[in-house]
Short mmCIF file of N, CA and C in Angstrom, two decimals:
data_model
loop_
_atom_site.label_atom_id
_atom_site.label_comp_id
_atom_site.label_asym_id
_atom_site.label_seq_id
_atom_site.Cartn_x
_atom_site.Cartn_y
_atom_site.Cartn_z
N UNK N 1 0.85 -1.18 0.00
CA UNK N 1 0.00 0.00 0.00
C UNK N 1 0.89 1.24 0.00
N UNK N 2 0.63 2.18 -0.85
CA UNK N 2 1.44 3.40 -0.87
C UNK N 2 1.35 4.16 0.45
N UNK N 3 2.45 4.82 0.81
CA UNK N 3 2.50 5.52 2.08
C UNK N 3 1.44 6.61 2.17
N UNK N 4 1.20 7.31 1.08
CA UNK N 4 0.20 8.39 1.09
C UNK N 4 -1.19 7.84 1.37
N UNK N 5 -1.53 6.73 0.73
CA UNK N 5 -2.84 6.12 0.94
C UNK N 5 -2.98 5.63 2.38
N UNK N 6 -1.94 5.00 2.91
CA UNK N 6 -2.02 4.50 4.29
C UNK N 6 -2.12 5.67 5.28
N UNK N 7 -1.45 6.78 4.98
CA UNK N 7 -1.53 7.95 5.84
C UNK N 7 -2.96 8.51 5.84
N UNK N 8 -3.56 8.64 4.66
CA UNK N 8 -4.92 9.17 4.59
C UNK N 8 -5.92 8.21 5.22
N UNK N 9 -5.74 6.91 5.07
CA UNK N 9 -6.62 5.95 5.73
C UNK N 9 -6.50 6.05 7.25
N UNK N 10 -5.29 6.24 7.73
CA UNK N 10 -5.07 6.39 9.16
C UNK N 10 -5.75 7.65 9.68
N UNK N 11 -5.57 8.77 9.01
CA UNK N 11 -6.21 10.02 9.42
C UNK N 11 -7.73 9.88 9.35
N UNK N 12 -8.24 9.28 8.28
CA UNK N 12 -9.69 9.08 8.15
C UNK N 12 -10.22 8.22 9.29
N UNK N 13 -9.50 7.18 9.65
CA UNK N 13 -9.93 6.31 10.75
C UNK N 13 -9.96 7.04 12.08
N UNK N 14 -8.94 7.84 12.34
CA UNK N 14 -8.91 8.60 13.60
C UNK N 14 -10.01 9.64 13.66
N UNK N 15 -10.23 10.37 12.56
CA UNK N 15 -11.27 11.40 12.55
C UNK N 15 -12.65 10.76 12.66
N UNK N 16 -12.89 9.69 11.91
CA UNK N 16 -14.20 9.06 11.97
C UNK N 16 -14.45 8.40 13.32
N UNK N 17 -13.41 7.92 13.97
CA UNK N 17 -13.62 7.29 15.28
C UNK N 17 -13.99 8.30 16.35
N UNK N 18 -13.70 9.57 16.11
CA UNK N 18 -14.14 10.60 17.05
C UNK N 18 -15.45 11.23 16.62
N UNK N 19 -15.74 11.23 15.31
CA UNK N 19 -16.97 11.86 14.83
C UNK N 19 -18.18 10.93 14.96
N UNK N 20 -17.99 9.63 14.79
CA UNK N 20 -19.12 8.70 14.85
C UNK N 20 -19.80 8.70 16.21
N UNK N 21 -19.06 8.63 17.33
CA UNK N 21 -19.77 8.65 18.63
C UNK N 21 -20.56 9.93 18.85
N UNK N 22 -20.06 11.06 18.36
CA UNK N 22 -20.78 12.32 18.52
C UNK N 22 -22.10 12.28 17.74
N UNK N 23 -22.10 11.63 16.59
CA UNK N 23 -23.32 11.53 15.78
C UNK N 23 -24.38 10.66 16.46
N UNK N 24 -23.95 9.73 17.28
CA UNK N 24 -24.88 8.83 17.97
C UNK N 24 -24.99 9.15 19.46
N UNK N 25 -24.80 10.40 19.84
CA UNK N 25 -24.84 10.86 21.23
C UNK N 25 -23.96 10.00 22.15
N UNK N 26 -22.75 9.72 21.69
CA UNK N 26 -21.72 8.98 22.44
C UNK N 26 -22.12 7.55 22.80
N UNK N 27 -23.10 6.97 22.11
CA UNK N 27 -23.47 5.58 22.37
C UNK N 27 -22.42 4.61 21.87
N UNK N 28 -21.63 5.04 20.89
CA UNK N 28 -20.64 4.15 20.31
C UNK N 28 -19.23 4.45 20.80
N UNK N 29 -19.10 5.11 21.96
CA UNK N 29 -17.78 5.48 22.47
C UNK N 29 -16.88 4.27 22.72
N UNK N 30 -17.36 3.17 23.34
CA UNK N 30 -16.45 2.01 23.52
C UNK N 30 -15.92 1.48 22.18
N UNK N 31 -16.76 1.46 21.16
CA UNK N 31 -16.33 1.03 19.84
C UNK N 31 -15.27 1.99 19.29
N UNK N 32 -15.51 3.27 19.49
CA UNK N 32 -14.57 4.29 19.02
C UNK N 32 -13.22 4.13 19.69
N UNK N 33 -13.22 3.91 20.99
CA UNK N 33 -11.97 3.74 21.72
C UNK N 33 -11.22 2.51 21.20
N UNK N 34 -11.96 1.46 20.87
CA UNK N 34 -11.33 0.26 20.31
C UNK N 34 -10.69 0.55 18.97
N UNK N 35 -11.37 1.31 18.12
CA UNK N 35 -10.83 1.66 16.81
C UNK N 35 -9.55 2.49 16.96
N UNK N 36 -9.56 3.47 17.86
CA UNK N 36 -8.37 4.29 18.08
C UNK N 36 -7.23 3.41 18.59
N UNK N 37 -7.52 2.46 19.48
CA UNK N 37 -6.49 1.57 20.00
C UNK N 37 -5.90 0.70 18.88
N UNK N 38 -6.75 0.19 18.02
CA UNK N 38 -6.27 -0.65 16.91
C UNK N 38 -5.40 0.18 15.96
N UNK N 39 -5.84 1.40 15.65
CA UNK N 39 -5.04 2.25 14.76
C UNK N 39 -3.71 2.62 15.39
N UNK N 40 -3.71 2.89 16.70
CA UNK N 40 -2.45 3.18 17.38
C UNK N 40 -1.53 1.97 17.35
N UNK N 41 -2.10 0.79 17.51
CA UNK N 41 -1.30 -0.44 17.45
C UNK N 41 -0.69 -0.61 16.06
N UNK N 42 -1.47 -0.33 15.02
CA UNK N 42 -0.95 -0.44 13.66
C UNK N 42 0.21 0.54 13.46
N UNK N 43 0.07 1.76 13.99
CA UNK N 43 1.15 2.75 13.88
C UNK N 43 2.42 2.25 14.57
N UNK N 44 2.27 1.67 15.74
CA UNK N 44 3.43 1.17 16.48
C UNK N 44 4.08 0.02 15.72
N UNK N 45 3.26 -0.88 15.17
CA UNK N 45 3.82 -2.02 14.42
C UNK N 45 4.56 -1.51 13.18
N UNK N 46 3.96 -0.56 12.43
CA UNK N 46 4.65 -0.01 11.27
C UNK N 46 5.97 0.63 11.67
N UNK N 47 5.94 1.41 12.75
CA UNK N 47 7.16 2.08 13.18
C UNK N 47 8.20 1.06 13.64
N UNK N 48 7.75 0.02 14.35
CA UNK N 48 8.68 -0.99 14.84
C UNK N 48 9.31 -1.78 13.70
N UNK N 49 8.54 -2.03 12.68
CA UNK N 49 9.07 -2.78 11.54
C UNK N 49 9.84 -1.88 10.56
N UNK N 50 9.81 -0.58 10.80
CA UNK N 50 10.49 0.39 9.95
C UNK N 50 10.11 0.20 8.49
N UNK N 51 8.81 0.15 8.26
CA UNK N 51 8.31 -0.05 6.90
C UNK N 51 8.48 1.18 6.03
N UNK N 52 8.85 2.29 6.62
CA UNK N 52 8.99 3.50 5.84
C UNK N 52 7.70 4.27 5.72
N UNK N 53 6.60 3.71 6.23
CA UNK N 53 5.32 4.40 6.16
C UNK N 53 5.29 5.56 7.13
N UNK N 54 5.82 5.35 8.31
CA UNK N 54 5.86 6.40 9.32
C UNK N 54 7.30 6.80 9.56
N UNK N 55 7.58 8.07 9.43
CA UNK N 55 8.92 8.56 9.71
C UNK N 55 8.82 9.71 10.69
N UNK N 56 9.87 9.92 11.42
CA UNK N 56 9.91 10.99 12.41
C UNK N 56 10.85 12.07 11.88
N UNK N 57 10.39 13.33 11.85
CA UNK N 57 11.30 14.41 11.43
C UNK N 57 12.52 14.48 12.34
N UNK N 58 13.67 14.82 11.78
CA UNK N 58 14.92 14.81 12.54
C UNK N 58 14.87 15.59 13.84
N UNK N 59 14.23 16.78 13.89
CA UNK N 59 14.20 17.50 15.17
C UNK N 59 13.42 16.76 16.27
N UNK N 60 12.56 15.83 15.87
CA UNK N 60 11.74 15.12 16.86
C UNK N 60 12.25 13.72 17.20
N UNK N 61 13.40 13.34 16.66
CA UNK N 61 13.92 11.99 16.91
C UNK N 61 14.17 11.77 18.40
N UNK N 62 14.80 12.74 19.07
CA UNK N 62 15.07 12.57 20.50
C UNK N 62 13.77 12.48 21.28
N UNK N 63 12.79 13.31 20.93
CA UNK N 63 11.51 13.30 21.63
C UNK N 63 10.79 11.97 21.44
N UNK N 64 10.85 11.41 20.24
CA UNK N 64 10.21 10.12 20.01
C UNK N 64 10.95 9.00 20.74
N UNK N 65 12.28 9.08 20.81
CA UNK N 65 13.05 8.08 21.54
C UNK N 65 12.72 8.16 23.03
N UNK N 66 12.67 9.37 23.58
CA UNK N 66 12.34 9.56 24.99
C UNK N 66 10.92 9.08 25.27
N UNK N 67 10.00 9.38 24.37
CA UNK N 67 8.62 8.90 24.53
C UNK N 67 8.55 7.39 24.53
N UNK N 68 9.33 6.76 23.69
CA UNK N 68 9.37 5.30 23.67
C UNK N 68 9.96 4.71 24.94
N UNK N 69 10.92 5.41 25.53
CA UNK N 69 11.55 4.92 26.75
C UNK N 69 10.59 4.96 27.95
N UNK N 70 9.72 5.96 28.01
CA UNK N 70 8.86 6.07 29.19
C UNK N 70 7.48 5.45 28.99
N UNK N 71 7.24 4.76 27.86
CA UNK N 71 5.90 4.24 27.60
C UNK N 71 5.45 3.25 28.66
N UNK N 72 6.33 2.37 29.10
CA UNK N 72 5.91 1.39 30.11
C UNK N 72 5.60 2.09 31.43
N UNK N 73 6.42 3.04 31.82
CA UNK N 73 6.15 3.80 33.03
C UNK N 73 4.85 4.58 32.89
N UNK N 74 4.61 5.15 31.72
CA UNK N 74 3.36 5.88 31.48
C UNK N 74 2.17 4.93 31.60
N UNK N 75 2.31 3.76 31.04
CA UNK N 75 1.24 2.75 31.12
C UNK N 75 0.92 2.43 32.59
N UNK N 76 1.94 2.31 33.42
CA UNK N 76 1.73 2.00 34.83
C UNK N 76 1.20 3.19 35.62
N UNK N 77 1.59 4.40 35.26
CA UNK N 77 1.22 5.59 36.04
C UNK N 77 -0.11 6.20 35.66
N UNK N 78 -0.53 6.07 34.42
CA UNK N 78 -1.68 6.86 33.98
C UNK N 78 -2.97 6.50 34.71
N UNK N 79 -3.19 5.25 35.01
CA UNK N 79 -4.43 4.86 35.70
C UNK N 79 -4.44 5.41 37.12
N UNK N 80 -3.30 5.34 37.79
CA UNK N 80 -3.20 5.87 39.15
C UNK N 80 -3.43 7.37 39.15
N UNK N 81 -2.83 8.08 38.20
CA UNK N 81 -3.00 9.53 38.10
C UNK N 81 -4.46 9.88 37.84
N UNK N 82 -5.10 9.17 36.90
CA UNK N 82 -6.52 9.44 36.61
C UNK N 82 -7.37 9.23 37.87
N UNK N 83 -7.13 8.12 38.57
CA UNK N 83 -7.93 7.83 39.76
C UNK N 83 -7.73 8.88 40.85
N UNK N 84 -6.49 9.29 41.07
CA UNK N 84 -6.23 10.32 42.09
C UNK N 84 -6.88 11.64 41.70
N UNK N 85 -6.74 12.02 40.43
CA UNK N 85 -7.35 13.26 39.98
C UNK N 85 -8.87 13.21 40.08
N UNK N 86 -9.46 12.09 39.71
CA UNK N 86 -10.91 11.93 39.80
C UNK N 86 -11.36 12.00 41.25
N UNK N 87 -10.61 11.37 42.14
CA UNK N 87 -10.95 11.40 43.57
C UNK N 87 -10.87 12.82 44.13
N UNK N 88 -9.83 13.55 43.76
CA UNK N 88 -9.68 14.94 44.23
C UNK N 88 -10.82 15.79 43.68
N UNK N 89 -11.15 15.60 42.42
CA UNK N 89 -12.22 16.38 41.80
C UNK N 89 -13.56 16.12 42.49
N UNK N 90 -13.84 14.86 42.81
CA UNK N 90 -15.10 14.53 43.47
C UNK N 90 -15.10 14.92 44.94
N UNK N 91 -13.98 14.74 45.62
CA UNK N 91 -13.91 15.05 47.05
C UNK N 91 -14.10 16.53 47.33
N UNK N 92 -13.52 17.38 46.48
CA UNK N 92 -13.60 18.82 46.69
C UNK N 92 -14.67 19.49 45.84
N UNK N 93 -15.41 18.72 45.06
CA UNK N 93 -16.47 19.27 44.23
C UNK N 93 -15.97 20.26 43.19
N UNK N 94 -14.79 20.02 42.65
CA UNK N 94 -14.21 20.93 41.66
C UNK N 94 -14.94 20.81 40.33
N UNK N 95 -15.21 21.92 39.72
CA UNK N 95 -15.83 21.97 38.40
C UNK N 95 -14.75 22.29 37.38
N UNK N 96 -14.17 21.25 36.81
CA UNK N 96 -13.09 21.40 35.83
C UNK N 96 -13.60 20.89 34.50
N UNK N 97 -13.32 21.63 33.44
CA UNK N 97 -13.75 21.16 32.11
C UNK N 97 -13.02 19.86 31.77
N UNK N 98 -13.66 19.05 30.95
CA UNK N 98 -13.06 17.76 30.62
C UNK N 98 -11.76 17.94 29.84
N UNK N 99 -11.66 19.01 29.04
CA UNK N 99 -10.43 19.26 28.29
C UNK N 99 -9.27 19.57 29.23
N UNK N 100 -9.52 20.45 30.19
CA UNK N 100 -8.48 20.80 31.16
C UNK N 100 -8.11 19.59 32.01
N UNK N 101 -9.11 18.81 32.39
CA UNK N 101 -8.87 17.60 33.18
C UNK N 101 -7.99 16.63 32.40
N UNK N 102 -8.29 16.42 31.11
CA UNK N 102 -7.51 15.49 30.30
C UNK N 102 -6.09 15.98 30.09
N UNK N 103 -5.92 17.25 29.76
CA UNK N 103 -4.58 17.80 29.52
C UNK N 103 -3.74 17.75 30.80
N UNK N 104 -4.33 18.15 31.92
CA UNK N 104 -3.57 18.12 33.17
C UNK N 104 -3.26 16.68 33.58
N UNK N 105 -4.18 15.76 33.33
CA UNK N 105 -3.93 14.35 33.65
C UNK N 105 -2.81 13.76 32.81
N UNK N 106 -2.79 14.09 31.53
CA UNK N 106 -1.73 13.59 30.65
C UNK N 106 -0.38 14.18 31.07
N UNK N 107 -0.37 15.48 31.37
CA UNK N 107 0.88 16.12 31.80
C UNK N 107 1.39 15.50 33.10
N UNK N 108 0.50 15.28 34.06
CA UNK N 108 0.93 14.66 35.32
C UNK N 108 1.39 13.23 35.11
N UNK N 109 0.70 12.48 34.24
CA UNK N 109 1.12 11.11 33.96
C UNK N 109 2.49 11.08 33.31
N UNK N 110 2.77 12.02 32.40
CA UNK N 110 4.10 12.10 31.77
C UNK N 110 5.15 12.45 32.82
N UNK N 111 4.83 13.39 33.71
CA UNK N 111 5.77 13.76 34.76
C UNK N 111 6.09 12.57 35.66
N UNK N 112 5.06 11.88 36.15
CA UNK N 112 5.29 10.74 37.03
C UNK N 112 5.92 9.57 36.29
N UNK N 113 5.60 9.40 35.02
CA UNK N 113 6.24 8.34 34.23
C UNK N 113 7.73 8.62 34.06
N UNK N 114 8.09 9.88 33.84
CA UNK N 114 9.50 10.24 33.70
C UNK N 114 10.24 10.00 35.01
N UNK N 115 9.65 10.43 36.12
CA UNK N 115 10.28 10.19 37.43
C UNK N 115 10.40 8.70 37.71
N UNK N 116 9.35 7.96 37.41
CA UNK N 116 9.37 6.51 37.62
C UNK N 116 10.44 5.85 36.76
N UNK N 117 10.57 6.32 35.52
CA UNK N 117 11.57 5.74 34.64
C UNK N 117 12.98 5.96 35.18
N UNK N 118 13.29 7.19 35.58
CA UNK N 118 14.65 7.49 36.03
C UNK N 118 14.98 6.91 37.40
N UNK N 119 14.01 6.88 38.31
CA UNK N 119 14.31 6.47 39.68
C UNK N 119 13.94 5.03 40.00
N UNK N 120 13.14 4.37 39.16
CA UNK N 120 12.76 2.98 39.43
C UNK N 120 13.24 2.05 38.33
N UNK N 121 12.87 2.36 37.06
CA UNK N 121 13.23 1.46 35.97
C UNK N 121 14.72 1.41 35.69
N UNK N 122 15.36 2.55 35.52
CA UNK N 122 16.79 2.57 35.18
C UNK N 122 17.66 1.87 36.22
N UNK N 123 17.44 2.07 37.53
CA UNK N 123 18.26 1.32 38.49
C UNK N 123 18.14 -0.20 38.32
N UNK N 124 16.95 -0.68 37.97
CA UNK N 124 16.80 -2.12 37.75
C UNK N 124 17.54 -2.56 36.50
N UNK N 125 17.53 -1.74 35.45
CA UNK N 125 18.29 -2.07 34.25
C UNK N 125 19.78 -2.14 34.55
N UNK N 126 20.27 -1.20 35.37
CA UNK N 126 21.69 -1.18 35.71
C UNK N 126 22.06 -2.41 36.53
N UNK N 127 21.21 -2.79 37.48
CA UNK N 127 21.51 -3.97 38.30
C UNK N 127 21.52 -5.21 37.43
N UNK N 128 20.61 -5.29 36.47
CA UNK N 128 20.56 -6.44 35.58
C UNK N 128 21.84 -6.51 34.76
N UNK N 129 22.31 -5.39 34.26
CA UNK N 129 23.53 -5.42 33.45
C UNK N 129 24.76 -5.74 34.29
N UNK N 130 24.72 -5.40 35.60
CA UNK N 130 25.83 -5.75 36.48
C UNK N 130 25.90 -7.25 36.73
N UNK N 131 24.75 -7.91 36.69
CA UNK N 131 24.69 -9.34 36.95
C UNK N 131 25.05 -10.20 35.74
N UNK N 132 24.95 -9.62 34.55
CA UNK N 132 25.24 -10.38 33.34
C UNK N 132 26.76 -10.63 33.24
N UNK N 133 27.15 -11.83 32.86
CA UNK N 133 28.59 -12.13 32.74
C UNK N 133 29.19 -11.37 31.55
N UNK N 134 30.36 -10.90 31.73
CA UNK N 134 31.03 -10.19 30.64
C UNK N 134 31.84 -11.19 29.82
N UNK N 135 31.84 -10.99 28.52
CA UNK N 135 32.62 -11.85 27.64
C UNK N 135 34.02 -11.29 27.52
N UNK N 136 35.00 -12.15 27.70
CA UNK N 136 36.40 -11.69 27.61
C UNK N 136 37.11 -12.44 26.53
#
């Protein structure tokens, strides 16, 4: 499949997965979330296989590498951050727009994922490499 066609199909899928639930008063939101997850998975597989369909501009290479490094920490932190933020919002009766809530939640999850990566994950990687036998 040509890269241009796959790019437009990807964009069409992402846009339609957000527009369809709105047309049905959000009744199809779980389906939409599944479609977005599948499309994200396809993007990751293409990038991992280096098919040439997805490329990263040179100024963003470091950012994409850093994002890839903290993905597991982000996966572990985001649910905890969402739950804590939801609990604080309900406990204090805060009226925060969903957009602000989502942006602040993502920013906090990235912050905690970065801290978790540097202070928890990396020390374990270093200990593992210390235990591996060196070839002489």
